[in-house]
mmCIF file of C-alpha atoms and ligand atoms in Angstrom:
data_model
loop_
_atom_site.group_PDB
_atom_site.id
_atom_site.type_symbol
_atom_site.label_atom_id
_atom_site.label_comp_id
_atom_site.label_asym_id
_atom_site.label_seq_id
_atom_site.Cartn_x
_atom_site.Cartn_y
_atom_site.Cartn_z
ATOM 1 C CA MET A 288 -4.909 6.258 -28.854
ATOM 2 C CA LYS A 289 -8.048 8.324 -29.071
ATOM 3 C CA VAL A 290 -11.436 8.845 -27.499
ATOM 4 C CA MET A 291 -13.821 6.725 -29.513
ATOM 5 C CA SER A 292 -16.910 8.294 -28.009
ATOM 6 C CA GLU A 293 -18.289 10.472 -25.260
ATOM 7 C CA LYS A 294 -20.192 7.471 -23.947
ATOM 8 C CA GLY A 295 -19.150 6.296 -20.570
ATOM 9 C CA SER A 296 -17.992 9.749 -19.481
ATOM 10 C CA PHE A 297 -18.374 10.828 -15.884
ATOM 11 C CA GLY A 298 -17.650 14.540 -16.111
ATOM 12 C CA GLN A 299 -14.066 14.747 -17.354
ATOM 13 C CA PHE A 300 -13.413 11.111 -16.346
ATOM 14 C CA GLY A 301 -13.959 7.731 -17.982
ATOM 15 C CA GLY A 302 -14.286 7.424 -21.752
ATOM 16 C CA SER A 303 -12.386 5.025 -23.935
ATOM 17 C CA TYR A 304 -8.787 5.757 -24.922
ATOM 18 C CA VAL A 305 -7.889 2.710 -26.950
ATOM 19 C CA PRO A 306 -6.506 1.736 -30.375
ATOM 20 C CA GLU A 307 -9.073 1.446 -33.159
ATOM 21 C CA ASP A 308 -9.283 -2.391 -33.289
ATOM 22 C CA LEU A 309 -9.994 -2.603 -29.619
ATOM 23 C CA GLY A 310 -12.450 0.298 -29.838
ATOM 24 C CA LYS A 311 -14.528 -1.696 -32.346
ATOM 25 C CA VAL A 312 -14.641 -4.739 -30.082
ATOM 26 C CA LEU A 313 -15.665 -2.591 -27.098
ATOM 27 C CA GLY A 314 -18.316 -0.824 -29.166
ATOM 28 C CA LEU A 315 -19.908 -4.171 -29.934
ATOM 29 C CA LEU A 316 -19.759 -5.135 -26.273
ATOM 30 C CA ASP A 317 -21.447 -1.854 -25.332
ATOM 31 C CA GLU A 318 -24.279 -2.490 -27.803
ATOM 32 C CA GLN A 319 -24.908 -5.997 -26.482
ATOM 33 C CA PHE A 320 -24.739 -4.932 -22.841
ATOM 34 C CA GLU A 321 -27.271 -2.123 -23.490
ATOM 35 C CA ARG A 322 -29.546 -4.658 -25.114
ATOM 36 C CA TYR A 323 -29.382 -7.422 -22.518
ATOM 37 C CA LYS A 324 -29.549 -5.262 -19.420
ATOM 38 C CA GLU A 325 -33.124 -4.444 -20.479
ATOM 39 C CA ASP A 326 -33.958 -8.064 -21.283
ATOM 40 C CA PRO A 327 -36.150 -9.611 -18.533
ATOM 41 C CA GLU A 328 -34.975 -13.135 -19.371
ATOM 42 C CA PHE A 329 -31.345 -12.103 -18.987
ATOM 43 C CA ILE A 330 -32.031 -10.432 -15.643
ATOM 44 C CA GLU A 331 -34.009 -13.431 -14.461
ATOM 45 C CA GLU A 332 -31.137 -15.782 -15.292
ATOM 46 C CA PHE A 333 -28.662 -13.464 -13.537
ATOM 47 C CA LYS A 334 -30.849 -13.433 -10.412
ATOM 48 C CA TYR A 335 -31.247 -17.208 -10.591
ATOM 49 C CA TYR A 336 -27.490 -17.803 -10.431
ATOM 50 C CA LEU A 337 -27.009 -15.161 -7.746
ATOM 51 C CA LYS A 338 -29.502 -17.036 -5.602
ATOM 52 C CA GLU A 339 -28.708 -20.661 -6.370
ATOM 53 C CA PHE A 340 -24.964 -20.508 -6.940
ATOM 54 C CA VAL A 341 -23.670 -17.408 -5.137
ATOM 55 C CA GLY A 342 -26.081 -17.808 -2.207
ATOM 56 C CA ARG A 343 -27.803 -14.386 -2.323
ATOM 57 C CA GLU A 344 -29.384 -12.572 -0.793
ATOM 58 C CA ASN A 345 -26.735 -12.379 1.886
ATOM 59 C CA PRO A 346 -27.571 -10.855 5.299
ATOM 60 C CA LEU A 347 -27.220 -7.317 6.587
ATOM 61 C CA THR A 348 -25.897 -8.216 10.025
ATOM 62 C CA PHE A 349 -26.128 -5.859 13.008
ATOM 63 C CA ALA A 350 -22.618 -5.755 14.545
ATOM 64 C CA LYS A 351 -23.764 -5.471 18.132
ATOM 65 C CA HIS A 352 -20.426 -5.810 19.867
ATOM 66 C CA LEU A 353 -18.540 -3.597 17.451
ATOM 67 C CA THR A 354 -21.252 -0.992 17.944
ATOM 68 C CA GLU A 355 -21.024 -1.225 21.741
ATOM 69 C CA LYS A 356 -17.249 -1.063 21.621
ATOM 70 C CA ASN A 357 -17.293 2.208 19.673
ATOM 71 C CA GLY A 358 -20.171 3.643 21.653
ATOM 72 C CA GLY A 359 -21.683 5.656 18.818
ATOM 73 C CA ALA A 360 -23.672 4.931 15.650
ATOM 74 C CA LYS A 361 -25.140 1.513 14.950
ATOM 75 C CA ILE A 362 -22.960 -0.512 12.592
ATOM 76 C CA TYR A 363 -24.433 -3.003 10.125
ATOM 77 C CA LEU A 364 -22.348 -5.298 7.925
ATOM 78 C CA LYS A 365 -23.399 -6.182 4.369
ATOM 79 C CA ARG A 366 -22.149 -9.732 4.133
ATOM 80 C CA GLU A 367 -20.473 -10.130 0.748
ATOM 81 C CA ASP A 368 -18.022 -12.354 2.639
ATOM 82 C CA LEU A 369 -20.734 -15.032 2.704
ATOM 83 C CA ASN A 370 -20.947 -15.279 -1.083
ATOM 84 C CA HIS A 371 -19.673 -18.453 -2.721
ATOM 85 C CA THR A 372 -15.908 -17.927 -3.307
ATOM 86 C CA GLY A 373 -15.867 -15.461 -0.415
ATOM 87 C CA ALA A 374 -16.204 -11.978 -1.909
ATOM 88 C CA HIS A 375 -18.250 -9.644 -4.082
ATOM 89 C CA LYS A 376 -16.235 -10.405 -7.236
ATOM 90 C CA ILE A 377 -18.400 -13.391 -8.145
ATOM 91 C CA ASN A 378 -21.464 -11.113 -8.720
ATOM 92 C CA ASN A 379 -19.708 -9.449 -11.619
ATOM 93 C CA ALA A 380 -18.149 -12.662 -12.931
ATOM 94 C CA ILE A 381 -21.585 -14.315 -13.212
ATOM 95 C CA GLY A 382 -23.119 -11.248 -14.875
ATOM 96 C CA GLN A 383 -20.413 -10.882 -17.485
ATOM 97 C CA ILE A 384 -20.269 -14.587 -18.294
ATOM 98 C CA LEU A 385 -24.013 -14.645 -18.965
ATOM 99 C CA LEU A 386 -23.503 -11.739 -21.343
ATOM 100 C CA ALA A 387 -20.568 -13.556 -22.952
ATOM 101 C CA LYS A 388 -22.791 -16.584 -23.582
ATOM 102 C CA ARG A 389 -25.489 -14.395 -25.160
ATOM 103 C CA MET A 390 -22.839 -12.909 -27.415
ATOM 104 C CA GLY A 391 -21.788 -16.389 -28.589
ATOM 105 C CA ALA A 392 -18.372 -16.443 -26.921
ATOM 106 C CA THR A 393 -16.956 -19.857 -26.046
ATOM 107 C CA ARG A 394 -13.778 -18.644 -24.460
ATOM 108 C CA ILE A 395 -13.260 -16.329 -21.468
ATOM 109 C CA ILE A 396 -10.062 -14.468 -20.665
ATOM 110 C CA ALA A 397 -9.242 -12.354 -17.627
ATOM 111 C CA GLU A 398 -6.366 -10.673 -15.840
ATOM 112 C CA THR A 399 -5.584 -11.179 -12.204
ATOM 113 C CA GLY A 400 -3.149 -9.668 -9.708
ATOM 114 C CA ALA A 401 -3.261 -11.530 -6.423
ATOM 115 C CA GLY A 402 -5.578 -14.126 -7.953
ATOM 116 C CA GLN A 403 -8.962 -13.203 -6.455
ATOM 117 C CA HIS A 404 -10.572 -12.128 -9.735
ATOM 118 C CA GLY A 405 -8.902 -15.062 -11.489
ATOM 119 C CA VAL A 406 -10.512 -17.483 -9.043
ATOM 120 C CA ALA A 407 -13.957 -15.842 -9.387
ATOM 121 C CA THR A 408 -13.673 -15.996 -13.187
ATOM 122 C CA ALA A 409 -12.437 -19.599 -13.212
ATOM 123 C CA THR A 410 -15.352 -20.532 -10.923
ATOM 124 C CA ALA A 411 -17.912 -18.908 -13.224
ATOM 125 C CA CYS A 412 -16.301 -20.599 -16.255
ATOM 126 C CA ALA A 413 -16.485 -23.977 -14.541
ATOM 127 C CA ILE A 414 -20.220 -23.775 -13.940
ATOM 128 C CA PHE A 415 -20.941 -22.482 -17.452
ATOM 129 C CA GLY A 416 -18.546 -24.878 -19.182
ATOM 130 C CA MET A 417 -16.496 -22.111 -20.772
ATOM 131 C CA ASP A 418 -12.881 -22.379 -21.842
ATOM 132 C CA CYS A 419 -10.921 -20.129 -19.449
ATOM 133 C CA THR A 420 -7.518 -18.449 -19.727
ATOM 134 C CA ILE A 421 -6.224 -16.272 -16.899
ATOM 135 C CA TYR A 422 -3.304 -13.920 -17.485
ATOM 136 C CA MET A 423 -1.172 -13.297 -14.434
ATOM 137 C CA GLY A 424 2.193 -11.544 -14.072
ATOM 138 C CA LYS A 425 4.992 -14.064 -13.653
ATOM 139 C CA LEU A 426 6.076 -12.503 -10.370
ATOM 140 C CA ASP A 427 2.489 -12.742 -9.089
ATOM 141 C CA THR A 428 2.207 -16.426 -10.067
ATOM 142 C CA GLU A 429 5.257 -17.120 -7.934
ATOM 143 C CA ARG A 430 3.927 -15.191 -4.935
ATOM 144 C CA GLN A 431 0.420 -16.651 -5.259
ATOM 145 C CA ALA A 432 1.206 -20.244 -6.179
ATOM 146 C CA LEU A 433 -1.777 -21.602 -4.242
ATOM 147 C CA ASN A 434 -4.230 -19.365 -6.128
ATOM 148 C CA VAL A 435 -2.693 -20.541 -9.417
ATOM 149 C CA PHE A 436 -3.384 -24.114 -8.342
ATOM 150 C CA ARG A 437 -6.917 -23.158 -7.261
ATOM 151 C CA MET A 438 -7.653 -21.732 -10.724
ATOM 152 C CA GLU A 439 -6.206 -24.871 -12.337
ATOM 153 C CA LEU A 440 -8.405 -27.063 -10.150
ATOM 154 C CA LEU A 441 -11.372 -25.093 -11.478
ATOM 155 C CA GLY A 442 -10.261 -25.952 -15.004
ATOM 156 C CA ALA A 443 -8.591 -22.683 -16.033
ATOM 157 C CA LYS A 444 -5.328 -22.280 -17.886
ATOM 158 C CA VAL A 445 -3.063 -19.777 -16.133
ATOM 159 C CA VAL A 446 -0.591 -17.947 -18.381
ATOM 160 C CA ALA A 447 2.394 -16.463 -16.521
ATOM 161 C CA VAL A 448 3.241 -13.191 -18.281
ATOM 162 C CA ASP A 449 6.971 -12.654 -18.419
ATOM 163 C CA ALA A 450 6.888 -9.272 -20.217
ATOM 164 C CA GLY A 451 7.573 -5.979 -18.413
ATOM 165 C CA GLN A 452 7.785 -6.362 -14.657
ATOM 166 C CA GLY A 453 5.632 -9.483 -14.555
ATOM 167 C CA ARG A 454 2.882 -7.660 -12.651
ATOM 168 C CA LEU A 455 -0.826 -6.896 -13.072
ATOM 169 C CA LYS A 456 -0.321 -4.226 -15.734
ATOM 170 C CA ASP A 457 1.570 -6.689 -17.951
ATOM 171 C CA ALA A 458 -1.201 -9.249 -17.453
ATOM 172 C CA VAL A 459 -3.795 -6.640 -18.576
ATOM 173 C CA ASP A 460 -1.750 -5.867 -21.716
ATOM 174 C CA ALA A 461 -1.456 -9.561 -22.574
ATOM 175 C CA ALA A 462 -5.212 -10.074 -22.087
ATOM 176 C CA LEU A 463 -6.044 -7.069 -24.299
ATOM 177 C CA ASN A 464 -3.762 -8.389 -27.072
ATOM 178 C CA ASP A 465 -5.492 -11.749 -26.845
ATOM 179 C CA LEU A 466 -8.910 -10.050 -27.088
ATOM 180 C CA VAL A 467 -8.002 -8.076 -30.208
ATOM 181 C CA GLU A 468 -6.703 -11.236 -31.906
ATOM 182 C CA ASN A 469 -9.517 -13.558 -30.864
ATOM 183 C CA TYR A 470 -12.561 -11.341 -30.353
ATOM 184 C CA GLN A 471 -14.741 -13.543 -32.560
ATOM 185 C CA ASN A 472 -15.008 -16.269 -29.920
ATOM 186 C CA THR A 473 -13.439 -14.583 -26.871
ATOM 187 C CA PHE A 474 -14.861 -12.400 -24.099
ATOM 188 C CA TYR A 475 -12.651 -10.356 -21.750
ATOM 189 C CA LEU A 476 -14.089 -10.535 -18.241
ATOM 190 C CA LEU A 477 -12.771 -7.464 -16.412
ATOM 191 C CA GLY A 478 -12.664 -7.584 -12.627
ATOM 192 C CA SER A 479 -13.291 -4.054 -11.337
ATOM 193 C CA ALA A 480 -15.123 -0.821 -12.165
ATOM 194 C CA VAL A 481 -12.167 0.394 -14.220
ATOM 195 C CA GLY A 482 -10.979 0.248 -17.837
ATOM 196 C CA PRO A 483 -12.466 1.775 -21.000
ATOM 197 C CA HIS A 484 -16.226 2.094 -21.544
ATOM 198 C CA PRO A 485 -18.399 0.014 -21.172
ATOM 199 C CA PHE A 486 -16.579 -1.852 -18.383
ATOM 200 C CA PRO A 487 -17.094 0.616 -15.484
ATOM 201 C CA THR A 488 -20.810 0.926 -16.295
ATOM 202 C CA MET A 489 -21.244 -2.804 -16.770
ATOM 203 C CA VAL A 490 -19.406 -3.783 -13.591
ATOM 204 C CA LYS A 491 -21.470 -1.234 -11.621
ATOM 205 C CA PHE A 492 -24.653 -2.711 -13.056
ATOM 206 C CA PHE A 493 -23.786 -6.226 -11.891
ATOM 207 C CA GLN A 494 -22.473 -5.112 -8.479
ATOM 208 C CA SER A 495 -25.489 -2.868 -7.775
ATOM 209 C CA VAL A 496 -27.240 -5.901 -6.343
ATOM 210 C CA ILE A 497 -25.304 -5.117 -3.142
ATOM 211 C CA SER A 498 -27.116 -1.819 -2.482
ATOM 212 C CA GLU A 499 -30.375 -3.037 -3.990
ATOM 213 C CA GLU A 500 -30.429 -5.605 -1.179
ATOM 214 C CA SER A 501 -28.976 -3.443 1.598
ATOM 215 C CA LYS A 502 -31.495 -0.659 0.997
ATOM 216 C CA LYS A 503 -34.414 -3.050 1.255
ATOM 217 C CA GLN A 504 -32.873 -4.746 4.304
ATOM 218 C CA ILE A 505 -32.162 -1.548 6.254
ATOM 219 C CA LEU A 506 -35.692 -0.300 5.586
ATOM 220 C CA GLU A 507 -37.024 -3.584 6.948
ATOM 221 C CA LYS A 508 -34.809 -3.524 10.028
ATOM 222 C CA GLU A 509 -34.738 0.159 10.903
ATOM 223 C CA GLY A 510 -37.512 1.726 8.868
ATOM 224 C CA ARG A 511 -35.134 4.355 7.499
ATOM 225 C CA LEU A 512 -32.067 4.839 5.339
ATOM 226 C CA PRO A 513 -28.538 4.733 6.774
ATOM 227 C CA THR A 514 -26.615 7.857 7.759
ATOM 228 C CA ALA A 515 -23.581 6.568 5.865
ATOM 229 C CA VAL A 516 -22.449 3.718 3.633
ATOM 230 C CA VAL A 517 -18.758 2.842 3.961
ATOM 231 C CA ALA A 518 -16.804 0.647 1.518
ATOM 232 C CA CYS A 519 -13.150 0.051 0.661
ATOM 233 C CA ALA A 520 -11.987 1.155 -2.780
ATOM 234 C CA GLY A 521 -9.301 -0.522 -4.864
ATOM 235 C CA GLY A 522 -10.570 -0.263 -8.434
ATOM 236 C CA GLY A 523 -13.908 0.647 -6.881
ATOM 237 C CA SER A 524 -16.324 -2.169 -7.815
ATOM 238 C CA ASN A 525 -17.593 -3.163 -4.368
ATOM 239 C CA ALA A 526 -17.861 0.508 -3.395
ATOM 240 C CA ILE A 527 -19.829 1.553 -6.485
ATOM 241 C CA GLY A 528 -22.101 -1.471 -6.018
ATOM 242 C CA ALA A 529 -22.611 -0.552 -2.346
ATOM 243 C CA PHE A 530 -23.328 3.109 -3.267
ATOM 244 C CA ALA A 531 -25.444 2.690 -6.418
ATOM 245 C CA HIS A 532 -28.954 2.647 -4.953
ATOM 246 C CA TYR A 533 -28.152 5.530 -2.587
ATOM 247 C CA LEU A 534 -26.690 7.916 -5.174
ATOM 248 C CA ASP A 535 -30.036 9.702 -5.452
ATOM 249 C CA GLU A 536 -30.564 9.875 -1.682
ATOM 250 C CA PRO A 537 -28.732 13.098 -0.792
ATOM 251 C CA ASP A 538 -29.029 12.492 2.962
ATOM 252 C CA VAL A 539 -27.020 9.271 2.820
ATOM 253 C CA ARG A 540 -23.282 9.913 3.098
ATOM 254 C CA LEU A 541 -21.204 7.728 0.787
ATOM 255 C CA ILE A 542 -17.666 7.101 1.973
ATOM 256 C CA GLY A 543 -14.927 5.258 0.090
ATOM 257 C CA VAL A 544 -11.907 4.096 2.052
ATOM 258 C CA GLU A 545 -8.533 3.891 0.338
ATOM 259 C CA PRO A 546 -5.318 2.499 1.728
ATOM 260 C CA ALA A 547 -3.076 5.357 2.904
ATOM 261 C CA GLU A 548 -0.346 3.610 0.869
ATOM 262 C CA ALA A 549 -2.268 3.928 -2.456
ATOM 263 C CA PRO A 550 -4.488 7.046 -2.114
ATOM 264 C CA SER A 551 -5.575 7.569 -5.764
ATOM 265 C CA LEU A 552 -8.569 9.754 -4.924
ATOM 266 C CA THR A 553 -7.016 11.642 -2.064
ATOM 267 C CA GLU A 554 -3.754 12.507 -3.803
ATOM 268 C CA GLY A 555 -4.184 11.544 -7.453
ATOM 269 C CA VAL A 556 -4.382 13.813 -10.512
ATOM 270 C CA PRO A 557 -6.525 13.377 -13.647
ATOM 271 C CA ALA A 558 -4.693 11.172 -16.160
ATOM 272 C CA VAL A 559 -5.327 8.402 -18.673
ATOM 273 C CA ILE A 560 -4.282 4.920 -17.581
ATOM 274 C CA HIS A 561 -5.306 1.522 -18.974
ATOM 275 C CA GLY A 562 -7.631 3.092 -21.555
ATOM 276 C CA PHE A 563 -9.670 5.492 -19.388
ATOM 277 C CA LYS A 564 -9.313 8.748 -17.469
ATOM 278 C CA CYS A 565 -9.376 8.857 -13.673
ATOM 279 C CA LEU A 566 -7.674 10.320 -10.657
ATOM 280 C CA THR A 567 -4.415 8.462 -10.468
ATOM 281 C CA LEU A 568 -1.056 8.451 -8.748
ATOM 282 C CA LEU A 569 1.780 9.338 -11.096
ATOM 283 C CA ASP A 570 5.532 9.264 -10.591
ATOM 284 C CA GLU A 571 7.810 12.140 -11.677
ATOM 285 C CA GLU A 572 7.903 10.885 -15.265
ATOM 286 C CA GLY A 573 4.112 10.797 -15.424
ATOM 287 C CA ASN A 574 3.804 7.004 -15.287
ATOM 288 C CA PRO A 575 1.410 5.160 -12.963
ATOM 289 C CA LYS A 576 3.174 4.940 -9.629
ATOM 290 C CA PRO A 577 3.856 1.526 -8.091
ATOM 291 C CA THR A 578 1.892 1.262 -4.834
ATOM 292 C CA TYR A 579 2.060 -1.047 -1.854
ATOM 293 C CA SER A 580 -0.919 -1.901 0.320
ATOM 294 C CA VAL A 581 -1.135 -4.832 2.773
ATOM 295 C CA ALA A 582 -4.382 -5.626 0.953
ATOM 296 C CA ALA A 583 -3.483 -6.847 -2.542
ATOM 297 C CA GLY A 584 -6.978 -6.018 -3.823
ATOM 298 C CA LEU A 585 -6.508 -2.319 -3.029
ATOM 299 C CA ASP A 586 -3.110 -2.066 -4.650
ATOM 300 C CA TYR A 587 -3.929 -0.101 -7.781
ATOM 301 C CA PRO A 588 -2.616 3.379 -8.716
ATOM 302 C CA GLY A 589 -5.912 4.431 -10.343
ATOM 303 C CA ILE A 590 -9.591 4.192 -9.446
ATOM 304 C CA GLY A 591 -12.864 3.815 -11.306
ATOM 305 C CA PRO A 592 -13.930 6.900 -13.301
ATOM 306 C CA GLU A 593 -17.261 7.250 -11.504
ATOM 307 C CA HIS A 594 -15.522 7.472 -8.134
ATOM 308 C CA SER A 595 -13.231 10.157 -9.578
ATOM 309 C CA TYR A 596 -16.369 12.044 -10.576
ATOM 310 C CA LEU A 597 -18.180 11.487 -7.263
ATOM 311 C CA LYS A 598 -15.121 12.848 -5.500
ATOM 312 C CA GLU A 599 -14.926 15.881 -7.787
ATOM 313 C CA THR A 600 -18.609 16.717 -7.391
ATOM 314 C CA GLY A 601 -18.500 16.051 -3.651
ATOM 315 C CA ARG A 602 -21.332 13.490 -3.725
ATOM 316 C CA ALA A 603 -19.043 10.909 -2.139
ATOM 317 C CA GLU A 604 -16.241 11.385 0.369
ATOM 318 C CA TYR A 605 -12.964 9.510 0.247
ATOM 319 C CA VAL A 606 -10.708 8.900 3.209
ATOM 320 C CA THR A 607 -7.605 6.853 3.933
ATOM 321 C CA VAL A 608 -6.768 4.187 6.481
ATOM 322 C CA THR A 609 -3.274 2.778 7.053
ATOM 323 C CA GLY A 610 -2.298 -0.879 6.789
ATOM 324 C CA ALA A 611 -1.671 -0.895 10.551
ATOM 325 C CA GLU A 612 -5.203 0.383 11.289
ATOM 326 C CA ALA A 613 -6.660 -2.221 8.925
ATOM 327 C CA LEU A 614 -4.680 -4.941 10.667
ATOM 328 C CA GLU A 615 -6.121 -3.847 13.996
ATOM 329 C CA ALA A 616 -9.675 -3.847 12.626
ATOM 330 C CA PHE A 617 -9.057 -7.306 11.128
ATOM 331 C CA GLN A 618 -8.284 -8.647 14.585
ATOM 332 C CA LEU A 619 -11.050 -6.711 16.332
ATOM 333 C CA LEU A 620 -13.869 -7.860 14.046
ATOM 334 C CA SER A 621 -12.645 -11.452 14.316
ATOM 335 C CA LYS A 622 -12.607 -11.296 18.093
ATOM 336 C CA VAL A 623 -15.822 -9.420 18.872
ATOM 337 C CA GLU A 624 -18.110 -10.483 16.017
ATOM 338 C CA GLY A 625 -16.681 -13.863 15.005
ATOM 339 C CA ILE A 626 -16.155 -12.634 11.449
ATOM 340 C CA ILE A 627 -12.675 -12.674 9.912
ATOM 341 C CA PRO A 628 -12.796 -9.953 7.222
ATOM 342 C CA ALA A 629 -10.627 -9.665 4.118
ATOM 343 C CA LEU A 630 -7.778 -7.198 4.693
ATOM 344 C CA GLU A 631 -9.401 -5.014 2.026
ATOM 345 C CA SER A 632 -12.716 -4.945 3.901
ATOM 346 C CA ALA A 633 -10.863 -4.354 7.189
ATOM 347 C CA HIS A 634 -10.006 -0.881 5.844
ATOM 348 C CA ALA A 635 -13.724 -0.062 5.713
ATOM 349 C CA VAL A 636 -14.303 -1.572 9.157
ATOM 350 C CA ALA A 637 -11.470 0.542 10.603
ATOM 351 C CA TYR A 638 -12.920 3.773 9.232
ATOM 352 C CA ALA A 639 -16.475 2.890 10.270
ATOM 353 C CA GLY A 640 -15.237 2.514 13.847
ATOM 354 C CA LYS A 641 -13.828 6.043 13.827
ATOM 355 C CA LEU A 642 -16.930 7.459 12.171
ATOM 356 C CA ALA A 643 -19.277 5.703 14.614
ATOM 357 C CA GLN A 644 -17.608 7.526 17.491
ATOM 358 C CA GLU A 645 -18.241 10.899 15.841
ATOM 359 C CA LEU A 646 -21.917 10.156 15.149
ATOM 360 C CA ASP A 647 -24.896 9.761 17.481
ATOM 361 C CA LYS A 648 -26.365 6.553 18.829
ATOM 362 C CA ASP A 649 -29.357 6.814 16.521
ATOM 363 C CA ASP A 650 -27.207 7.149 13.410
ATOM 364 C CA ILE A 651 -26.719 4.082 11.218
ATOM 365 C CA ILE A 652 -23.612 3.015 9.295
ATOM 366 C CA ILE A 653 -23.626 0.247 6.702
ATOM 367 C CA VAL A 654 -20.177 -1.226 6.091
ATOM 368 C CA ASN A 655 -19.792 -3.264 2.950
ATOM 369 C CA LEU A 656 -17.860 -6.327 4.072
ATOM 370 C CA SER A 657 -16.501 -7.055 0.593
ATOM 371 C CA GLY A 658 -14.911 -10.396 1.421
ATOM 372 C CA ARG A 659 -13.783 -12.895 4.009
ATOM 373 C CA GLY A 660 -10.291 -13.090 5.404
ATOM 374 C CA ASP A 661 -9.386 -16.763 5.106
ATOM 375 C CA LYS A 662 -7.087 -15.842 2.225
ATOM 376 C CA ASP A 663 -5.249 -13.383 4.489
ATOM 377 C CA VAL A 664 -4.757 -15.430 7.637
ATOM 378 C CA GLN A 665 -1.244 -16.595 6.729
ATOM 379 C CA GLN A 666 -0.162 -13.053 5.839
ATOM 380 C CA VAL A 667 -1.627 -11.590 9.026
ATOM 381 C CA TYR A 668 0.094 -14.312 11.045
ATOM 382 C CA GLU A 669 3.418 -13.264 9.572
ATOM 383 C CA MET A 670 2.730 -9.542 10.053
ATOM 384 C CA ILE A 671 1.812 -10.021 13.712
ATOM 385 C CA LYS A 672 4.849 -12.223 14.329
ATOM 386 C CA GLU A 673 7.121 -9.470 13.029
ATOM 387 C CA GLN A 674 5.660 -6.776 15.299
HETATM 388 C C1 PLP B 53 -10.683 -7.325 -5.152
HETATM 389 C C2 PLP B 53 -11.206 -6.979 -3.815
HETATM 390 C C3 PLP B 53 -11.408 -5.635 -3.414
HETATM 391 C C4 PLP B 53 -11.031 -4.463 -4.257
HETATM 392 O O1 PLP B 53 -11.661 -4.367 -5.469
HETATM 393 P P1 PLP B 53 -12.816 -3.278 -5.753
HETATM 394 O O2 PLP B 53 -12.993 -3.363 -7.210
HETATM 395 O O3 PLP B 53 -12.291 -1.953 -5.283
HETATM 396 O O4 PLP B 53 -13.991 -3.701 -4.991
HETATM 397 C C5 PLP B 53 -11.953 -5.392 -2.164
HETATM 398 N N1 PLP B 53 -12.273 -6.403 -1.333
HETATM 399 C C6 PLP B 53 -12.092 -7.699 -1.671
HETATM 400 C C7 PLP B 53 -12.461 -8.763 -0.695
HETATM 401 C C8 PLP B 53 -11.555 -8.028 -2.927
HETATM 402 O O5 PLP B 53 -11.379 -9.310 -3.251
#
């Protein structure tokens, strides 16, 4: 393991700590990404699919009742939940698959934990006619049988990884081995703003459409920038996409919300996991600590390197919300706004409610509603029944 280059560093974080074979494959990917992100035809095709297939641009909805209920700042919701497949993940899947096609790949591989990234990837592969293999821990395939079937419906092959503990980490290892063996025709489509360079930079690029739109929309609606942008952070892709176009606006507060049960940024220490350096939760032996959040998408012991850097420099703030608070926000948003949020997004909604009360009536909060909650209804039903 070694650092192949300084590229993709965010202060002390990020980089690429991978074996040499993999480093070569990632170097090639970096070159091609740098080339195509400047290519107007590539960008035009990306925008075409975001509009015609994903359904962008999605609205920035004023949450009137939620605002009245809290009695403070105005709350707006950026509606990633209205995207085709129900979350922000499809933005990145479309972007990376277009790059894969340009690079001549015919086969896409990806890892998935709860199945959300697997479904987004399988969807993108279906429309672009790509061969698709999704690696998933064996334990996860058993717990998420319906998502396995969903991916199969979309034409993907799901490989249940029996190695290790049969969890996400083992699925990532299996996918990386596949990539090193088959890189000539295979593209690894990574699901969050994590991993070795160039993935965090690339995923941010494709997810930045969120803040590109929200900035334009808030200026149209309010004639000024928001006081704060609030987003949940698992690996950090929806948050970095929601922050990107405000990073150079020092008056806009950027707030990432972590689950109190997996607080990588709040309690983590700098360490290398999965090929990059970030703030991460370690156990006593120095291994990534198993976490448990009610929201499967936030259940990751590390966090994207840029968030680690934004925390260290103080440009962004990071706070925690408990599963119980998220559950309450899940029910509240459903009831007063008619929007059932993903449990992940409910973390951001919960914090925005608290923040709104501390701010003035003429302050504005944009909450990135990263996904819809249909996938979580069964789980919430069971959690409420147990209370
Ligand atoms: C996967 C997921 C997340 C967490 O991933 P990030 O990379 O942190 O954005 C958040 N919300 C939803 C709806 C998700 O599906």
